[in-house]
Rosetta silent file (secondary structure, phi, psi, omega in degrees, C-alpha in Angstrom):
SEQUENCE: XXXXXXXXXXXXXXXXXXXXXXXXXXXXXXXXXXXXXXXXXXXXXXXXXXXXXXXXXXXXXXXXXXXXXXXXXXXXXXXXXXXXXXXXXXXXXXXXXXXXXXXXXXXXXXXXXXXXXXXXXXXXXXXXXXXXXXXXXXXXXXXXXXXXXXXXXXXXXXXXXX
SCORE:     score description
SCORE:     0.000 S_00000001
   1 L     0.000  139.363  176.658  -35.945   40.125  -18.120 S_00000001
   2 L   -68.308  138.159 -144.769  -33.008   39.515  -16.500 S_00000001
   3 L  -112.081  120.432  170.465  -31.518   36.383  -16.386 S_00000001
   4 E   -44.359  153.681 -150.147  -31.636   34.258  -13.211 S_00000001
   5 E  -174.597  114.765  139.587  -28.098   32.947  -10.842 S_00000001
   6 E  -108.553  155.376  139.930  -26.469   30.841   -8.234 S_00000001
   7 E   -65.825  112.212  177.370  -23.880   30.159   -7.243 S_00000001
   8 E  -123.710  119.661  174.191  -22.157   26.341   -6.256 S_00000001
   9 E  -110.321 -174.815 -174.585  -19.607   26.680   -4.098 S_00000001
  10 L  -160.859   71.325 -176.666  -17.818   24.294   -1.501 S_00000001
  11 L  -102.375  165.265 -177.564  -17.243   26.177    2.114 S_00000001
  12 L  -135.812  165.580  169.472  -17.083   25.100    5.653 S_00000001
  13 L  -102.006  156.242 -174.216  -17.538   27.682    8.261 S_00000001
  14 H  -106.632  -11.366 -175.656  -14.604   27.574   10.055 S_00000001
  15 H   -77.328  -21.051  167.474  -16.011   28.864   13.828 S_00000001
  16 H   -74.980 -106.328 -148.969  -18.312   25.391   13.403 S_00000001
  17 H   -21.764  -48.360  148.920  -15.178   23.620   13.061 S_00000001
  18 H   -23.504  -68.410  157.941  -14.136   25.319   15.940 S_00000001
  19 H   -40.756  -60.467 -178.149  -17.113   24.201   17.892 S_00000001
  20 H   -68.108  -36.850 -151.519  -17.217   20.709   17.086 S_00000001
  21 H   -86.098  -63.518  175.814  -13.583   20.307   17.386 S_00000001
  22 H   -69.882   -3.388  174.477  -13.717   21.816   21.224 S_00000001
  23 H   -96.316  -16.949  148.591  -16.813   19.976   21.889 S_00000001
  24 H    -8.729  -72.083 -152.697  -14.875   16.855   20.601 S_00000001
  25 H   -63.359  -61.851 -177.934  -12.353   17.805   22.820 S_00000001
  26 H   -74.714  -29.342  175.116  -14.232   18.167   26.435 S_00000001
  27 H   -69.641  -10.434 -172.375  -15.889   14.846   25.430 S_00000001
  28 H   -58.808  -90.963  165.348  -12.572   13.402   25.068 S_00000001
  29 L   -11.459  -12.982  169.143  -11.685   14.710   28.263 S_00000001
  30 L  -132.932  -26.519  178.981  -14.654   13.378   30.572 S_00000001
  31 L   -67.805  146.803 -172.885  -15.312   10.159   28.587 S_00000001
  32 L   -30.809  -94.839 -137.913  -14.140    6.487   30.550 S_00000001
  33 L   -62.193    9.784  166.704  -12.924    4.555   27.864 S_00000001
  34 L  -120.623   72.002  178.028  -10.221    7.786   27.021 S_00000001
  35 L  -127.830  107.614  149.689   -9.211    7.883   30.942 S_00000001
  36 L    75.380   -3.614  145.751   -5.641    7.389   30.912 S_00000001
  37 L   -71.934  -38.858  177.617   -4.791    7.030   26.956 S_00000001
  38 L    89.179   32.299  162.187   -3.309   10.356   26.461 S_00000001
  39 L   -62.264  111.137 -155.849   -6.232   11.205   24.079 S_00000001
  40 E  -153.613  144.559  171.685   -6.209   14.833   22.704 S_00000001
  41 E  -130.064  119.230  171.494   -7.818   16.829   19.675 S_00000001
  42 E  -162.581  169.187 -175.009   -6.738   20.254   18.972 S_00000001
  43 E   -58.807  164.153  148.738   -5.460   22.858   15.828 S_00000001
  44 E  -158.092  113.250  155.320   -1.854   22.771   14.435 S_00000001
  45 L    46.797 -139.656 -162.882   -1.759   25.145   12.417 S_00000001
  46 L   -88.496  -14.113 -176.401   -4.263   24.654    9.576 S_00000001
  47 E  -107.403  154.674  177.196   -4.449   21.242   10.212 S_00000001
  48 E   -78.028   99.853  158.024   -6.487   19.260   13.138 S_00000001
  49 E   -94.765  151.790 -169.614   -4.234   17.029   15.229 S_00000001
  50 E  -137.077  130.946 -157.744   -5.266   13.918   17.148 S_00000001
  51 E  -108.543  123.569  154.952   -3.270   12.203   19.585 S_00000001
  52 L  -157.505  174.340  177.300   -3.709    8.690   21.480 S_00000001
  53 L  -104.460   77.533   89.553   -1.495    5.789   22.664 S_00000001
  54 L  -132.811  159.999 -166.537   -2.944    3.373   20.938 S_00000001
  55 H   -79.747  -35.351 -163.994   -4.174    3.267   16.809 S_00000001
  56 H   -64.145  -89.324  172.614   -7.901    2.073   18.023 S_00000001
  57 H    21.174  -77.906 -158.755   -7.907    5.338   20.774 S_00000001
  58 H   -92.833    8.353  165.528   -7.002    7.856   18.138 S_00000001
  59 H  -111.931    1.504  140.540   -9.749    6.370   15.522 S_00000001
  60 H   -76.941  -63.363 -169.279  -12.045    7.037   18.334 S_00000001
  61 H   -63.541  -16.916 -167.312  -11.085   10.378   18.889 S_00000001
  62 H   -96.548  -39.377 -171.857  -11.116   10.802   15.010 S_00000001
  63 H   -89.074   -5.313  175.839  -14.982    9.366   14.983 S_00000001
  64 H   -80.546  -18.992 -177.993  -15.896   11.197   17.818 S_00000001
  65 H   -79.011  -24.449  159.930  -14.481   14.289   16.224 S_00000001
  66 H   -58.547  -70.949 -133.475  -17.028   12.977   12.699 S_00000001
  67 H   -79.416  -52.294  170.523  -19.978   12.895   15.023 S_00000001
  68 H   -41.929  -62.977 -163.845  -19.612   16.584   16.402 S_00000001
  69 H   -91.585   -6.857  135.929  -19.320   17.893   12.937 S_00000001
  70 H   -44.391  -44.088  173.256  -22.314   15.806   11.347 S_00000001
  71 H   -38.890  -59.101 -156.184  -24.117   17.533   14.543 S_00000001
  72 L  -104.798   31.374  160.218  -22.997   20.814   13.543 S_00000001
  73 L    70.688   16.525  172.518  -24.405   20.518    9.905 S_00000001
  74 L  -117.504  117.630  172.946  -20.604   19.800    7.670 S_00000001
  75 L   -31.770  144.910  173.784  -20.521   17.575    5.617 S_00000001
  76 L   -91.307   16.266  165.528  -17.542   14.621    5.844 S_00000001
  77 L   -99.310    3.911  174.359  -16.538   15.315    2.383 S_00000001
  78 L   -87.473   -7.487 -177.709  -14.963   18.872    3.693 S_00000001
  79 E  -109.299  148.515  159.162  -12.509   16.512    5.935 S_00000001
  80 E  -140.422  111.787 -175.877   -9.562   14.569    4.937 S_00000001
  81 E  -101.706  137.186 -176.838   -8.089   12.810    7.801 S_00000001
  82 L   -76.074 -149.022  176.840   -5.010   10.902    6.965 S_00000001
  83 L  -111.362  139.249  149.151   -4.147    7.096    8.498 S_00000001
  84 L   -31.460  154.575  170.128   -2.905    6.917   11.755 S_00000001
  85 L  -156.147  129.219  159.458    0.874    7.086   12.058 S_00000001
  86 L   -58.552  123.434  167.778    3.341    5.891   14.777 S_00000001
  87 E  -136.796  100.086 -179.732    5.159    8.924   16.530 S_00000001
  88 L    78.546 -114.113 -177.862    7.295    7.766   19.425 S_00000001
  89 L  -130.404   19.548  148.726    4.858    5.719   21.353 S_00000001
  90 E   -37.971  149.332  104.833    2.145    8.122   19.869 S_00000001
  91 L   -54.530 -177.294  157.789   -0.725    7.062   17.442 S_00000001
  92 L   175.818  135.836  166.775   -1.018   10.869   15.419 S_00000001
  93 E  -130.215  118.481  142.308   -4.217   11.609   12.653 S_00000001
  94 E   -42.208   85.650  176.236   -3.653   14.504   10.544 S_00000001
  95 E  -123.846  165.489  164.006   -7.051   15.788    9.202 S_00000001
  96 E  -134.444  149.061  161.089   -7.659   19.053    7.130 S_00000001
  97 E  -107.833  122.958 -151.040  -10.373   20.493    5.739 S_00000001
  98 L   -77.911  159.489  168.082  -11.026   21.200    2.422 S_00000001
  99 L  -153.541 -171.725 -174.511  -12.509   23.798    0.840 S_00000001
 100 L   107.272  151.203  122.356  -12.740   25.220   -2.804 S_00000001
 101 L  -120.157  164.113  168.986  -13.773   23.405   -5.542 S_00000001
 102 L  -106.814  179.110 -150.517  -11.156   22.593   -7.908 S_00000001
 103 H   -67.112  -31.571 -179.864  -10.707   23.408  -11.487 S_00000001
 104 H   -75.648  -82.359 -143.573  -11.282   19.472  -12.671 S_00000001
 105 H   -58.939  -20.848  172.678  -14.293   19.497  -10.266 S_00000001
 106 H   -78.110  -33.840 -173.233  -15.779   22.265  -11.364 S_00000001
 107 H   -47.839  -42.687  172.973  -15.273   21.603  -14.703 S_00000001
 108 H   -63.063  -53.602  159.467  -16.929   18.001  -14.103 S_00000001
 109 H   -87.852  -18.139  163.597  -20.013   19.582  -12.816 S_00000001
 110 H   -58.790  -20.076  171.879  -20.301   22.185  -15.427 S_00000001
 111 H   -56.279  -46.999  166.428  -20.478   19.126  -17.389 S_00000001
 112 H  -115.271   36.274   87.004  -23.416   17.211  -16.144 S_00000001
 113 H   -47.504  -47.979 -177.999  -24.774   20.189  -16.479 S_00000001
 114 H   -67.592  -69.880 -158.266  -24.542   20.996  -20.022 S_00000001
 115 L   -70.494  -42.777  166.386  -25.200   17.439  -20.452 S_00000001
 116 L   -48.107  -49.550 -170.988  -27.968   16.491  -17.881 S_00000001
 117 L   -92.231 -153.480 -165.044  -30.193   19.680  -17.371 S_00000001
 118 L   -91.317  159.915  170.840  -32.400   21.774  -19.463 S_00000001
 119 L   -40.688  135.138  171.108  -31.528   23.524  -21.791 S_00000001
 120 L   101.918    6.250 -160.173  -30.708   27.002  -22.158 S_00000001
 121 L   -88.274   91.661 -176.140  -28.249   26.454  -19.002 S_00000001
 122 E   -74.012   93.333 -176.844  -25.237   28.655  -18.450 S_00000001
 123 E  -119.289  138.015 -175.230  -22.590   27.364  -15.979 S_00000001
 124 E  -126.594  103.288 -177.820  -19.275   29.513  -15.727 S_00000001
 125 E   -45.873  141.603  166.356  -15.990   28.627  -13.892 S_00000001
 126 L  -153.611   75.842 -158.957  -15.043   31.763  -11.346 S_00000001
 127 L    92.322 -133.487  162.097  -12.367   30.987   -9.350 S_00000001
 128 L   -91.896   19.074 -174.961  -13.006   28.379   -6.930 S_00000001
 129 L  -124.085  179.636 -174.456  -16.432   28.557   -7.499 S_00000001
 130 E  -149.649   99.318  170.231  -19.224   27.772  -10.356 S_00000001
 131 E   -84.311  154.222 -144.242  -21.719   30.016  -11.348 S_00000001
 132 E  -148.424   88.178 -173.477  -24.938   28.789  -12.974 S_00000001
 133 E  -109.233  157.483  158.234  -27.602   31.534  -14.975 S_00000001
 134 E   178.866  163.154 -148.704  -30.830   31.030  -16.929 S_00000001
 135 L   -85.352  -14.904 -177.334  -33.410   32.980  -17.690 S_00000001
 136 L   -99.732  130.068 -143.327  -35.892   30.752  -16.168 S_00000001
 137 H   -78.638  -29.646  177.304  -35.961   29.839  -12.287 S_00000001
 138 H  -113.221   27.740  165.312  -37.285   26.672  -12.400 S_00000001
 139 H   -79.257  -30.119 -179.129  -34.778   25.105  -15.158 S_00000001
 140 H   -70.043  -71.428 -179.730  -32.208   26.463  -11.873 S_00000001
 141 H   -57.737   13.540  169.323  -34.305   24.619   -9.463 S_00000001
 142 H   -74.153  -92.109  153.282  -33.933   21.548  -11.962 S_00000001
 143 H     8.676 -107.093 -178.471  -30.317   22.435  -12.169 S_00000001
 144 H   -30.813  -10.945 -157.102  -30.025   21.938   -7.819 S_00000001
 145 H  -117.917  -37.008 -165.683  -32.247   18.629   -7.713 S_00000001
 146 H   -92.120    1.082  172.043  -30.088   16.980  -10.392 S_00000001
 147 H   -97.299  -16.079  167.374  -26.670   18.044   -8.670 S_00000001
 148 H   -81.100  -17.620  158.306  -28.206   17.108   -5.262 S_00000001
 149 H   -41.018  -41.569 -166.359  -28.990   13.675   -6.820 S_00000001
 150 L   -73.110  169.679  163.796  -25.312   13.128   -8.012 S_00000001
 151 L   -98.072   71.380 -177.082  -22.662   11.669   -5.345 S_00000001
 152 L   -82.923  146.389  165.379  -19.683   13.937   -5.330 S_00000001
 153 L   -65.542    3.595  171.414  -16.409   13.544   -3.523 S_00000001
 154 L  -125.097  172.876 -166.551  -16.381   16.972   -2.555 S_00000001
 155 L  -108.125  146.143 -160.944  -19.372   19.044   -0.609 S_00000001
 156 L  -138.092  117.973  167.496  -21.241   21.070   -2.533 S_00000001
 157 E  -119.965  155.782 -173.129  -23.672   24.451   -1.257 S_00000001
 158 E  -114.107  139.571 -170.894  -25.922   26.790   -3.479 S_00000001
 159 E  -138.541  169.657  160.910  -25.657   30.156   -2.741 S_00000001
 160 L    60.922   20.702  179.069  -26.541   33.230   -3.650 S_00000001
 161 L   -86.597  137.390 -143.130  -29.777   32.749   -5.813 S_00000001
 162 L  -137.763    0.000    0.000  -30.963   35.285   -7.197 S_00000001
């Protein structure tokens, strides 16, 4: 028998980002309290910027830009939004979104693997990614309930099981 496999990776779709980010955007654009602030959310380049004349303003537009993408199912450990920063007479938030895992993090959950689950567990660095075999399926569903238990700083999806 062939020995059972997922994959845990840590992707965002990026056309939901897309979404939430333009529906962000028209509410900025019809809500009151941004009337007349110069409040604006839109791409640069790989990164999301957000614009207001005052620091409260643009850490609205930053939570209104969270609540769109809880909505749209991504997790707020795929964003890293910076601090406001004075630009001119400007407010400016920076956020990007991450994706990957990295080589410590994977490393970290192959770890509390080995050490947490059952036995017999195979987890293998591959890239930005972590693969996870065994021969039986429900030491793998084990596997998923004790990494959905843990709290990691990065977002974590299972894919590809097989």
């Amino acid at each position: 028998m062939a020995d059972s496999s997922f994959d845990i990776v840590s992707k965002v779709e990026r056309q939901e980002v897309d979404n939430a980010l333009n529906q962000a955007a028209k509410e900025i654009s019809q809500r009151y309290d941004f009337k007349g602030v110069g409040a604006s959310i839109a791409w640069s380049g790989e990164k999301i910027l957000m614009e207001a004349n005052s620091e409260e303003r643009v850490k609205a537009v930053l939570d209104v830009f969270q609540s769109k993408l809880i909505k749209r199912g991504i997790s707020l450990k795929a964003l890293d939004a910076g601090e406001p920063q004075l630009s001119g007479k400007e407010y400016k938030i920076f956020a990007s979104i991450e994706e990957g895992i990295s080589q410590d993090n994977a490393k970290k959950v192959a770890k509390i693997i080995r050490d947490e689950g059952p036995k017999g567990i195979k987890a293998q660095v591959q890239g930005d990614e972590l693969r996870v075999s065994s021969k039986s399926r429900d030491d793998l569903q084990a596997v998923i309930a004790l990494l959905k238990g843990k709290d990691f700083d990065f977002a974590l999806q299972f894919v590809n099981y097989r």
